[in-house]
Amino acid sequence: MIDAPRRELDGEIDRVAAKLVAVTENERLMQQVMMRLPDRTASPWLAAMPVQLAAAAALLLLAFLYARPAQVSEPPQLPQVAIVAPAVSPAASVIPSPALPRTQGRRDPVLRIQLASIERADHERSLAPVAPLPALELTSILPAALEPDAAIELAPLVLTDLPLAGDFIATLAETEMDPAVTVPGPFTISPREP
Amino acid sequence: MLIAPPAQDAADPEVVRLVTLARGGDRTAFGRLIEDHLPAARRVALAAVGQPSDADEAVQEASVAAWRRLDGLQDPAAFRGWFMRIVWRKALDRRRSLRSWFERFGGAAIDAGGTPLLEHATPDASPDVLLMSRQLETAIAQVIKGLPRRLRDPFLLAASGDHRYEEIATLLAIPIGTVKWRISEARRLTRIKLERMGHGAPR
């Protein structure tokens, strides 16, 4: 229970505390406040917000266009690869190397160089493409121009096995085999006697 | 206990109307708002800075800030609490700047207990009682000004009679239970110091 003297002291403390924050009339204060009020227009930052947003969007668009890789339509790569392909050593394809590691995830240095050379083919210094040879030459002959009893002469045919690899050539040289098989000619085919 | 925080009307339609007008740029309406809350705002600032001139300067700065930020007030009915928070922050800024100025250039700190010029409550008392009472008032004022800020701020805000404990808790950003404890602790420390100074219960 709080005794009376202590309650009186608390009351005196509260009274003095209230006086410490008591204010007197200040008529000029309100006038000073009103004089200091600025024009309440939209803040310059808010007013300029649409312009700032448009500028930011334009900058973003420019940055996007600048950073995007150029998409230039390139000619098909097939003819270039066909031109450069003979430069690749045939040994690599004919004789498989057991020492070649698996190239999963990475490329062999030799192949990488070759692929790089293919990918960066110098079109100005490369050989001109060879025009394909005509497969057959057909000459139209009228039946009337053929003689009924004439013999057809066939030129001698020569069948030759082309060497496919170096080891094959070496084997032929050792055995002294003639790779060419010649069919003697000329042959004459006469019309069948009835 | 003499400090009895009064209840405040939270939703005053006149305040809402004036805030709406002020948002549209009506200076007169805003002046009415400030004028209605000016005494309480000055007491809030005075509780922080201790000097009436500094308190008035803080109130002016707070009024200008409120005028500029009026669009940020979401609930017009909450203008009073919103404005008091601005006043309190401006007063705290001023108190910090004043303390740093005193610490830099010397002189009495703003928190130092000065001699208050308090009017006596009982002018018809005898000269002895008057003298004793005046001495007690001076001692109480010195002790209150010497309290730690965390105790003195809620104590003086409550002593102003303008704010409920909830509003003080919002101003100081502390729980309401902490507000009550700090007010009680401020009073207890003041009483102990007075008794050590030889001031017991007033006779």
Short mmCIF file of C-alpha atoms in Angstrom, two decimals:
data_model
loop_
_atom_site.label_atom_id
_atom_site.label_comp_id
_atom_site.label_asym_id
_atom_site.label_seq_id
_atom_site.Cartn_x
_atom_site.Cartn_y
_atom_site.Cartn_z
CA MET A 1 0.00 0.00 0.00
CA ILE A 2 1.38 3.36 -0.99
CA ASP A 3 1.57 5.77 1.87
CA ALA A 4 0.26 9.29 1.64
CA PRO A 5 3.61 11.16 1.61
CA ARG A 6 4.87 9.04 -1.27
CA ARG A 7 1.65 9.55 -3.18
CA GLU A 8 1.98 13.27 -2.69
CA LEU A 9 5.56 13.17 -3.95
CA ASP A 10 4.49 11.24 -7.03
CA GLY A 11 1.80 13.81 -7.62
CA GLU A 12 4.32 16.60 -7.35
CA ILE A 13 6.61 14.81 -9.82
CA ASP A 14 3.79 14.46 -12.33
CA ARG A 15 2.82 18.08 -11.92
CA VAL A 16 6.35 19.29 -12.55
CA ALA A 17 6.70 16.93 -15.53
CA ALA A 18 3.53 18.38 -17.02
CA LYS A 19 4.94 21.87 -16.59
CA LEU A 20 8.11 20.86 -18.35
CA VAL A 21 6.13 20.15 -21.52
CA ALA A 22 3.63 22.98 -21.11
CA VAL A 23 3.60 25.48 -23.93
CA THR A 24 2.51 29.07 -23.99
CA GLU A 25 0.56 30.75 -26.72
CA ASN A 26 2.62 31.57 -29.78
CA GLU A 27 0.54 33.48 -32.27
CA ARG A 28 3.38 33.96 -34.70
CA LEU A 29 4.08 30.25 -34.97
CA MET A 30 1.04 29.54 -37.11
CA GLN A 31 1.90 32.41 -39.44
CA GLN A 32 5.46 31.15 -39.74
CA VAL A 33 4.22 27.68 -40.58
CA MET A 34 1.92 28.98 -43.30
CA MET A 35 4.67 31.15 -44.74
CA ARG A 36 7.03 28.20 -45.00
CA LEU A 37 4.58 26.00 -46.87
CA PRO A 38 5.77 25.56 -50.44
CA ASP A 39 3.53 25.33 -53.45
CA ARG A 40 1.97 21.94 -53.28
CA THR A 41 2.35 20.85 -56.85
CA ALA A 42 3.32 17.48 -58.02
CA SER A 43 6.90 16.86 -57.20
CA PRO A 44 9.28 17.30 -60.12
CA TRP A 45 10.33 13.70 -59.80
CA LEU A 46 6.77 12.45 -60.11
CA ALA A 47 6.00 14.83 -62.94
CA ALA A 48 8.99 13.60 -64.88
CA MET A 49 8.22 9.95 -64.20
CA PRO A 50 6.62 9.19 -67.62
CA VAL A 51 9.60 10.70 -69.39
CA GLN A 52 11.98 8.76 -67.18
CA LEU A 53 10.11 5.53 -67.81
CA ALA A 54 10.17 6.10 -71.56
CA ALA A 55 13.88 6.85 -71.49
CA ALA A 56 14.55 3.76 -69.41
CA ALA A 57 12.54 1.60 -71.81
CA ALA A 58 14.44 3.01 -74.79
CA LEU A 59 17.75 2.33 -73.08
CA LEU A 60 16.71 -1.21 -72.29
CA LEU A 61 15.65 -1.79 -75.88
CA LEU A 62 18.93 -0.44 -77.22
CA ALA A 63 20.89 -2.55 -74.79
CA PHE A 64 18.93 -5.63 -75.82
CA LEU A 65 19.49 -5.00 -79.52
CA TYR A 66 23.17 -4.30 -78.98
CA ALA A 67 23.73 -7.40 -76.88
CA ARG A 68 21.82 -9.73 -79.20
CA PRO A 69 24.14 -11.66 -81.60
CA ALA A 70 23.85 -10.66 -85.21
CA GLN A 71 21.76 -13.14 -87.18
CA VAL A 72 23.23 -12.97 -90.69
CA SER A 73 21.93 -15.47 -93.19
CA GLU A 74 24.89 -17.55 -94.32
CA PRO A 75 25.08 -19.67 -97.46
CA PRO A 76 24.72 -23.41 -97.06
CA GLN A 77 27.86 -25.08 -95.80
CA LEU A 78 27.63 -28.26 -97.85
CA PRO A 79 29.61 -27.13 -100.92
CA GLN A 80 32.36 -25.69 -98.75
CA VAL A 81 32.64 -28.88 -96.75
CA ALA A 82 32.85 -30.89 -99.98
CA ILE A 83 35.72 -28.75 -101.17
CA VAL A 84 37.70 -28.99 -97.97
CA ALA A 85 36.86 -32.59 -97.22
CA PRO A 86 39.59 -34.13 -99.45
CA ALA A 87 42.18 -32.35 -97.33
CA VAL A 88 41.30 -34.63 -94.45
CA SER A 89 43.77 -37.48 -94.24
CA PRO A 90 42.15 -40.74 -95.33
CA ALA A 91 44.24 -42.65 -92.87
CA ALA A 92 42.19 -41.31 -90.05
CA SER A 93 39.06 -42.86 -91.49
CA VAL A 94 40.49 -46.04 -92.93
CA ILE A 95 42.79 -47.10 -90.12
CA PRO A 96 41.00 -46.78 -86.85
CA SER A 97 43.31 -45.83 -84.07
CA PRO A 98 42.70 -47.82 -80.90
CA ALA A 99 44.48 -45.16 -78.89
CA LEU A 100 41.88 -42.57 -79.65
CA PRO A 101 40.03 -41.73 -76.48
CA ARG A 102 36.35 -41.27 -76.32
CA THR A 103 35.54 -37.78 -77.37
CA GLN A 104 32.39 -37.45 -75.39
CA GLY A 105 32.23 -33.95 -74.11
CA ARG A 106 35.45 -32.82 -75.78
CA ARG A 107 37.06 -32.93 -79.19
CA ASP A 108 40.30 -34.50 -80.24
CA PRO A 109 42.88 -31.78 -81.05
CA VAL A 110 43.43 -33.08 -84.59
CA LEU A 111 39.77 -33.28 -85.33
CA ARG A 112 39.25 -29.93 -83.73
CA ILE A 113 41.81 -28.38 -86.05
CA GLN A 114 40.24 -30.05 -89.06
CA LEU A 115 36.76 -29.02 -88.07
CA ALA A 116 37.98 -25.54 -87.46
CA SER A 117 39.51 -25.44 -90.87
CA ILE A 118 36.27 -26.68 -92.34
CA GLU A 119 34.24 -24.21 -90.42
CA ARG A 120 36.57 -21.38 -91.36
CA ALA A 121 37.07 -22.34 -94.98
CA ASP A 122 38.79 -19.65 -96.94
CA HIS A 123 36.55 -19.33 -99.90
CA GLU A 124 38.82 -16.97 -101.78
CA ARG A 125 41.86 -19.28 -101.71
CA SER A 126 40.15 -22.62 -102.02
CA LEU A 127 39.94 -24.50 -105.28
CA ALA A 128 37.12 -23.83 -107.57
CA PRO A 129 34.46 -26.47 -107.42
CA VAL A 130 34.81 -29.16 -110.05
CA ALA A 131 31.91 -29.40 -112.34
CA PRO A 132 30.27 -32.83 -112.28
CA LEU A 133 30.94 -34.98 -115.31
CA PRO A 134 28.03 -36.07 -117.36
CA ALA A 135 27.18 -39.65 -116.53
CA LEU A 136 26.03 -40.70 -119.96
CA GLU A 137 26.08 -39.22 -123.36
CA LEU A 138 23.14 -40.26 -125.39
CA THR A 139 23.03 -39.91 -129.11
CA SER A 140 19.79 -40.45 -130.77
CA ILE A 141 20.03 -42.66 -133.86
CA LEU A 142 17.16 -43.28 -136.03
CA PRO A 143 16.43 -46.97 -136.82
CA ALA A 144 16.64 -46.25 -140.49
CA ALA A 145 20.22 -45.16 -140.09
CA LEU A 146 21.23 -48.59 -138.82
CA GLU A 147 22.38 -51.14 -141.29
CA PRO A 148 20.46 -54.39 -140.92
CA ASP A 149 23.41 -56.72 -141.34
CA ALA A 150 26.17 -54.65 -139.87
CA ALA A 151 28.25 -56.03 -137.07
CA ILE A 152 28.51 -54.22 -133.76
CA GLU A 153 32.03 -53.75 -132.61
CA LEU A 154 32.72 -53.42 -128.93
CA ALA A 155 35.90 -51.87 -127.74
CA PRO A 156 37.99 -53.98 -125.40
CA LEU A 157 36.85 -53.63 -121.82
CA VAL A 158 39.38 -53.07 -119.09
CA LEU A 159 38.30 -53.80 -115.51
CA THR A 160 40.55 -52.35 -112.91
CA ASP A 161 40.39 -52.60 -109.13
CA LEU A 162 41.24 -49.28 -107.70
CA PRO A 163 43.41 -49.33 -104.61
CA LEU A 164 41.42 -48.24 -101.62
CA ALA A 165 44.19 -47.98 -99.10
CA GLY A 166 47.93 -47.99 -98.76
CA ASP A 167 48.10 -51.47 -97.30
CA PHE A 168 46.21 -52.84 -100.25
CA ILE A 169 48.75 -51.34 -102.64
CA ALA A 170 51.60 -52.73 -100.56
CA THR A 171 50.05 -56.18 -100.65
CA LEU A 172 49.75 -56.01 -104.41
CA ALA A 173 53.37 -54.93 -104.75
CA GLU A 174 54.56 -57.84 -102.63
CA THR A 175 52.59 -60.48 -104.50
CA GLU A 176 53.25 -58.84 -107.90
CA MET A 177 49.71 -59.33 -108.88
CA ASP A 178 48.38 -57.42 -111.80
CA PRO A 179 45.39 -55.61 -110.52
CA ALA A 180 44.01 -55.13 -113.97
CA VAL A 181 42.08 -57.84 -115.73
CA THR A 182 42.01 -57.33 -119.44
CA VAL A 183 39.42 -58.89 -121.61
CA PRO A 184 40.87 -59.41 -125.08
CA GLY A 185 39.12 -57.85 -127.90
CA PRO A 186 37.83 -56.63 -130.12
CA PHE A 187 34.75 -58.76 -130.16
CA THR A 188 32.42 -58.93 -133.01
CA ILE A 189 28.83 -59.73 -132.53
CA SER A 190 27.07 -60.89 -135.59
CA PRO A 191 23.41 -61.13 -136.07
CA ARG A 192 21.97 -64.54 -135.22
CA GLU A 193 21.33 -66.68 -138.15
CA PRO A 194 17.71 -67.54 -138.50
CA MET B 1 -1.64 8.96 -10.51
CA LEU B 2 -2.11 12.37 -12.03
CA ILE B 3 -1.09 11.32 -15.50
CA ALA B 4 -4.23 10.03 -17.14
CA PRO B 5 -3.90 9.83 -20.92
CA PRO B 6 -7.18 10.93 -22.42
CA ALA B 7 -8.98 9.07 -25.11
CA GLN B 8 -8.82 10.64 -28.55
CA ASP B 9 -11.34 10.55 -31.31
CA ALA B 10 -9.77 8.44 -34.01
CA ALA B 11 -12.18 9.19 -36.84
CA ASP B 12 -13.23 12.82 -36.92
CA PRO B 13 -15.22 13.60 -40.07
CA GLU B 14 -14.02 17.18 -39.97
CA VAL B 15 -10.41 15.99 -40.01
CA VAL B 16 -11.17 13.74 -42.97
CA ARG B 17 -12.77 16.63 -44.82
CA LEU B 18 -9.88 18.97 -44.12
CA VAL B 19 -7.33 16.38 -45.17
CA THR B 20 -9.20 15.82 -48.41
CA LEU B 21 -9.26 19.54 -49.11
CA ALA B 22 -5.59 19.92 -48.18
CA ARG B 23 -4.66 17.14 -50.55
CA GLY B 24 -6.20 19.19 -53.28
CA GLY B 25 -3.91 22.07 -52.43
CA ASP B 26 -6.16 23.96 -50.02
CA ARG B 27 -3.74 25.82 -47.74
CA THR B 28 -6.52 27.08 -45.52
CA ALA B 29 -7.71 23.57 -44.80
CA PHE B 30 -4.20 22.47 -44.01
CA GLY B 31 -3.76 25.49 -41.76
CA ARG B 32 -6.89 24.46 -39.88
CA LEU B 33 -5.49 20.97 -39.42
CA ILE B 34 -2.17 22.24 -38.10
CA GLU B 35 -3.82 24.80 -35.88
CA ASP B 36 -6.03 22.17 -34.28
CA HIS B 37 -3.03 19.96 -33.50
CA LEU B 38 -0.48 22.69 -32.84
CA PRO B 39 -0.49 22.63 -29.01
CA ALA B 40 -0.11 18.86 -28.86
CA ALA B 41 2.58 18.96 -31.53
CA ARG B 42 4.51 21.60 -29.61
CA ARG B 43 4.32 19.51 -26.44
CA VAL B 44 5.57 16.46 -28.29
CA ALA B 45 8.50 18.40 -29.67
CA LEU B 46 9.16 20.00 -26.30
CA ALA B 47 9.35 16.59 -24.67
CA ALA B 48 12.16 15.73 -27.06
CA VAL B 49 14.20 18.92 -27.27
CA GLY B 50 13.48 20.61 -23.95
CA GLN B 51 13.52 24.18 -25.23
CA PRO B 52 10.38 25.94 -26.55
CA SER B 53 12.24 27.68 -29.37
CA ASP B 54 13.70 24.41 -30.62
CA ALA B 55 10.32 22.74 -30.25
CA ASP B 56 8.64 25.41 -32.37
CA GLU B 57 11.30 25.06 -35.03
CA ALA B 58 10.76 21.31 -35.12
CA VAL B 59 7.01 21.82 -35.44
CA GLN B 60 7.52 24.14 -38.39
CA GLU B 61 9.73 21.64 -40.14
CA ALA B 62 7.24 18.88 -39.43
CA SER B 63 4.38 20.95 -40.81
CA VAL B 64 6.22 21.58 -44.05
CA ALA B 65 7.07 17.88 -44.30
CA ALA B 66 3.46 16.92 -43.66
CA TRP B 67 2.28 19.34 -46.33
CA ARG B 68 4.63 17.75 -48.84
CA ARG B 69 3.83 14.16 -47.88
CA LEU B 70 0.09 14.53 -47.50
CA ASP B 71 -0.53 12.22 -50.44
CA GLY B 72 1.26 9.47 -48.57
CA LEU B 73 -1.33 9.51 -45.78
CA GLN B 74 -3.48 6.50 -46.56
CA ASP B 75 -6.16 7.00 -43.93
CA PRO B 76 -7.18 10.66 -43.57
CA ALA B 77 -8.75 9.90 -40.20
CA ALA B 78 -5.30 8.95 -38.90
CA PHE B 79 -3.90 12.40 -39.54
CA ARG B 80 -3.23 13.16 -35.89
CA GLY B 81 -1.02 10.15 -35.21
CA TRP B 82 0.69 10.55 -38.57
CA PHE B 83 1.46 14.21 -37.94
CA MET B 84 2.66 13.54 -34.39
CA ARG B 85 5.10 10.93 -35.67
CA ILE B 86 6.53 13.45 -38.10
CA VAL B 87 6.83 16.02 -35.32
CA TRP B 88 8.54 13.52 -33.05
CA ARG B 89 11.07 12.53 -35.71
CA LYS B 90 11.84 16.13 -36.56
CA ALA B 91 12.30 16.88 -32.88
CA LEU B 92 14.62 13.91 -32.48
CA ASP B 93 16.65 15.08 -35.47
CA ARG B 94 16.92 18.48 -33.87
CA ARG B 95 17.90 16.99 -30.52
CA ARG B 96 20.67 14.97 -32.15
CA SER B 97 22.00 17.97 -34.04
CA LEU B 98 21.87 20.15 -30.94
CA ARG B 99 23.65 17.53 -28.84
CA SER B 100 26.37 17.13 -31.44
CA TRP B 101 26.73 20.91 -31.60
CA PHE B 102 27.10 21.16 -27.82
CA GLU B 103 29.54 18.27 -27.75
CA ARG B 104 31.61 19.87 -30.47
CA PHE B 105 31.71 23.47 -29.26
CA GLY B 106 31.23 22.95 -25.54
CA GLY B 107 28.61 24.44 -23.32
CA ALA B 108 25.79 22.85 -21.43
CA ALA B 109 24.29 19.80 -23.02
CA ILE B 110 20.63 19.89 -23.81
CA ASP B 111 19.97 17.02 -21.45
CA ALA B 112 21.73 18.70 -18.55
CA GLY B 113 19.44 19.74 -15.81
CA GLY B 114 18.96 23.46 -16.01
CA THR B 115 17.10 25.59 -13.55
CA PRO B 116 13.49 25.64 -14.68
CA LEU B 117 11.46 28.78 -14.28
CA LEU B 118 8.35 27.24 -12.85
CA GLU B 119 5.46 29.17 -11.58
CA HIS B 120 4.34 28.11 -8.17
CA ALA B 121 0.97 26.50 -7.90
CA THR B 122 -0.03 28.09 -4.62
CA PRO B 123 0.81 31.79 -4.66
CA ASP B 124 -1.16 32.46 -1.49
CA ALA B 125 0.98 30.14 0.64
CA SER B 126 3.26 31.36 3.36
CA PRO B 127 6.80 32.42 2.43
CA ASP B 128 8.37 29.33 4.02
CA VAL B 129 6.05 26.94 2.26
CA LEU B 130 6.53 28.86 -0.94
CA LEU B 131 10.29 28.61 -0.68
CA MET B 132 10.24 24.92 0.12
CA SER B 133 7.85 24.21 -2.70
CA ARG B 134 9.93 26.23 -5.17
CA GLN B 135 13.05 24.36 -4.14
CA LEU B 136 11.26 21.05 -4.56
CA GLU B 137 10.01 21.98 -8.01
CA THR B 138 13.49 22.97 -9.07
CA ALA B 139 14.89 19.72 -7.77
CA ILE B 140 12.22 17.65 -9.48
CA ALA B 141 12.80 19.39 -12.78
CA GLN B 142 16.55 18.83 -12.51
CA VAL B 143 16.08 15.16 -11.73
CA ILE B 144 13.63 14.62 -14.59
CA LYS B 145 15.94 16.33 -17.06
CA GLY B 146 18.75 14.13 -15.85
CA LEU B 147 16.85 10.91 -16.47
CA PRO B 148 18.00 8.63 -19.28
CA ARG B 149 16.28 9.48 -22.54
CA ARG B 150 14.63 6.09 -22.84
CA LEU B 151 12.84 6.80 -19.54
CA ARG B 152 12.37 10.53 -19.86
CA ASP B 153 10.78 10.48 -23.33
CA PRO B 154 7.78 8.29 -22.50
CA PHE B 155 7.44 9.94 -19.12
CA LEU B 156 7.20 13.47 -20.56
CA LEU B 157 4.98 12.34 -23.42
CA ALA B 158 2.59 10.83 -20.92
CA ALA B 159 2.86 13.92 -18.71
CA SER B 160 1.71 16.10 -21.61
CA GLY B 161 -1.70 14.49 -21.32
CA ASP B 162 -2.17 14.35 -25.07
CA HIS B 163 -1.37 10.75 -25.80
CA ARG B 164 -2.56 7.34 -24.80
CA TYR B 165 -0.08 4.64 -24.04
CA GLU B 166 -0.74 3.09 -27.45
CA GLU B 167 0.15 6.34 -29.19
CA ILE B 168 3.31 6.71 -27.14
CA ALA B 169 4.26 3.15 -28.02
CA THR B 170 3.76 3.98 -31.69
CA LEU B 171 5.80 7.17 -31.44
CA LEU B 172 8.68 5.45 -29.70
CA ALA B 173 8.35 2.19 -31.64
CA ILE B 174 8.30 0.09 -28.48
CA PRO B 175 5.69 -2.23 -26.99
CA ILE B 176 2.99 -0.70 -24.85
CA GLY B 177 4.11 -2.77 -21.87
CA THR B 178 7.55 -1.25 -22.19
CA VAL B 179 5.99 2.21 -22.24
CA LYS B 180 4.17 1.57 -18.99
CA TRP B 181 7.23 0.10 -17.33
CA ARG B 182 9.46 2.98 -18.41
CA ILE B 183 7.01 5.57 -17.12
CA SER B 184 6.80 3.81 -13.80
CA GLU B 185 10.57 3.42 -13.67
CA ALA B 186 11.10 7.09 -14.44
CA ARG B 187 8.86 8.07 -11.58
CA ARG B 188 10.55 5.64 -9.21
CA LEU B 189 14.05 6.86 -10.09
CA THR B 190 12.97 10.45 -9.70
CA ARG B 191 11.55 9.73 -6.28
CA ILE B 192 14.70 7.90 -5.14
CA LYS B 193 16.96 10.71 -6.30
CA LEU B 194 14.80 13.31 -4.59
CA GLU B 195 14.95 11.41 -1.35
CA ARG B 196 18.74 11.20 -1.63
CA MET B 197 18.80 14.96 -2.19
CA GLY B 198 16.90 15.41 1.05
CA HIS B 199 13.50 16.05 -0.54
CA GLY B 200 11.03 13.69 0.97
CA ALA B 201 7.35 13.99 0.67
CA PRO B 202 6.18 17.59 0.34
CA ARG B 203 5.07 19.07 3.61
#
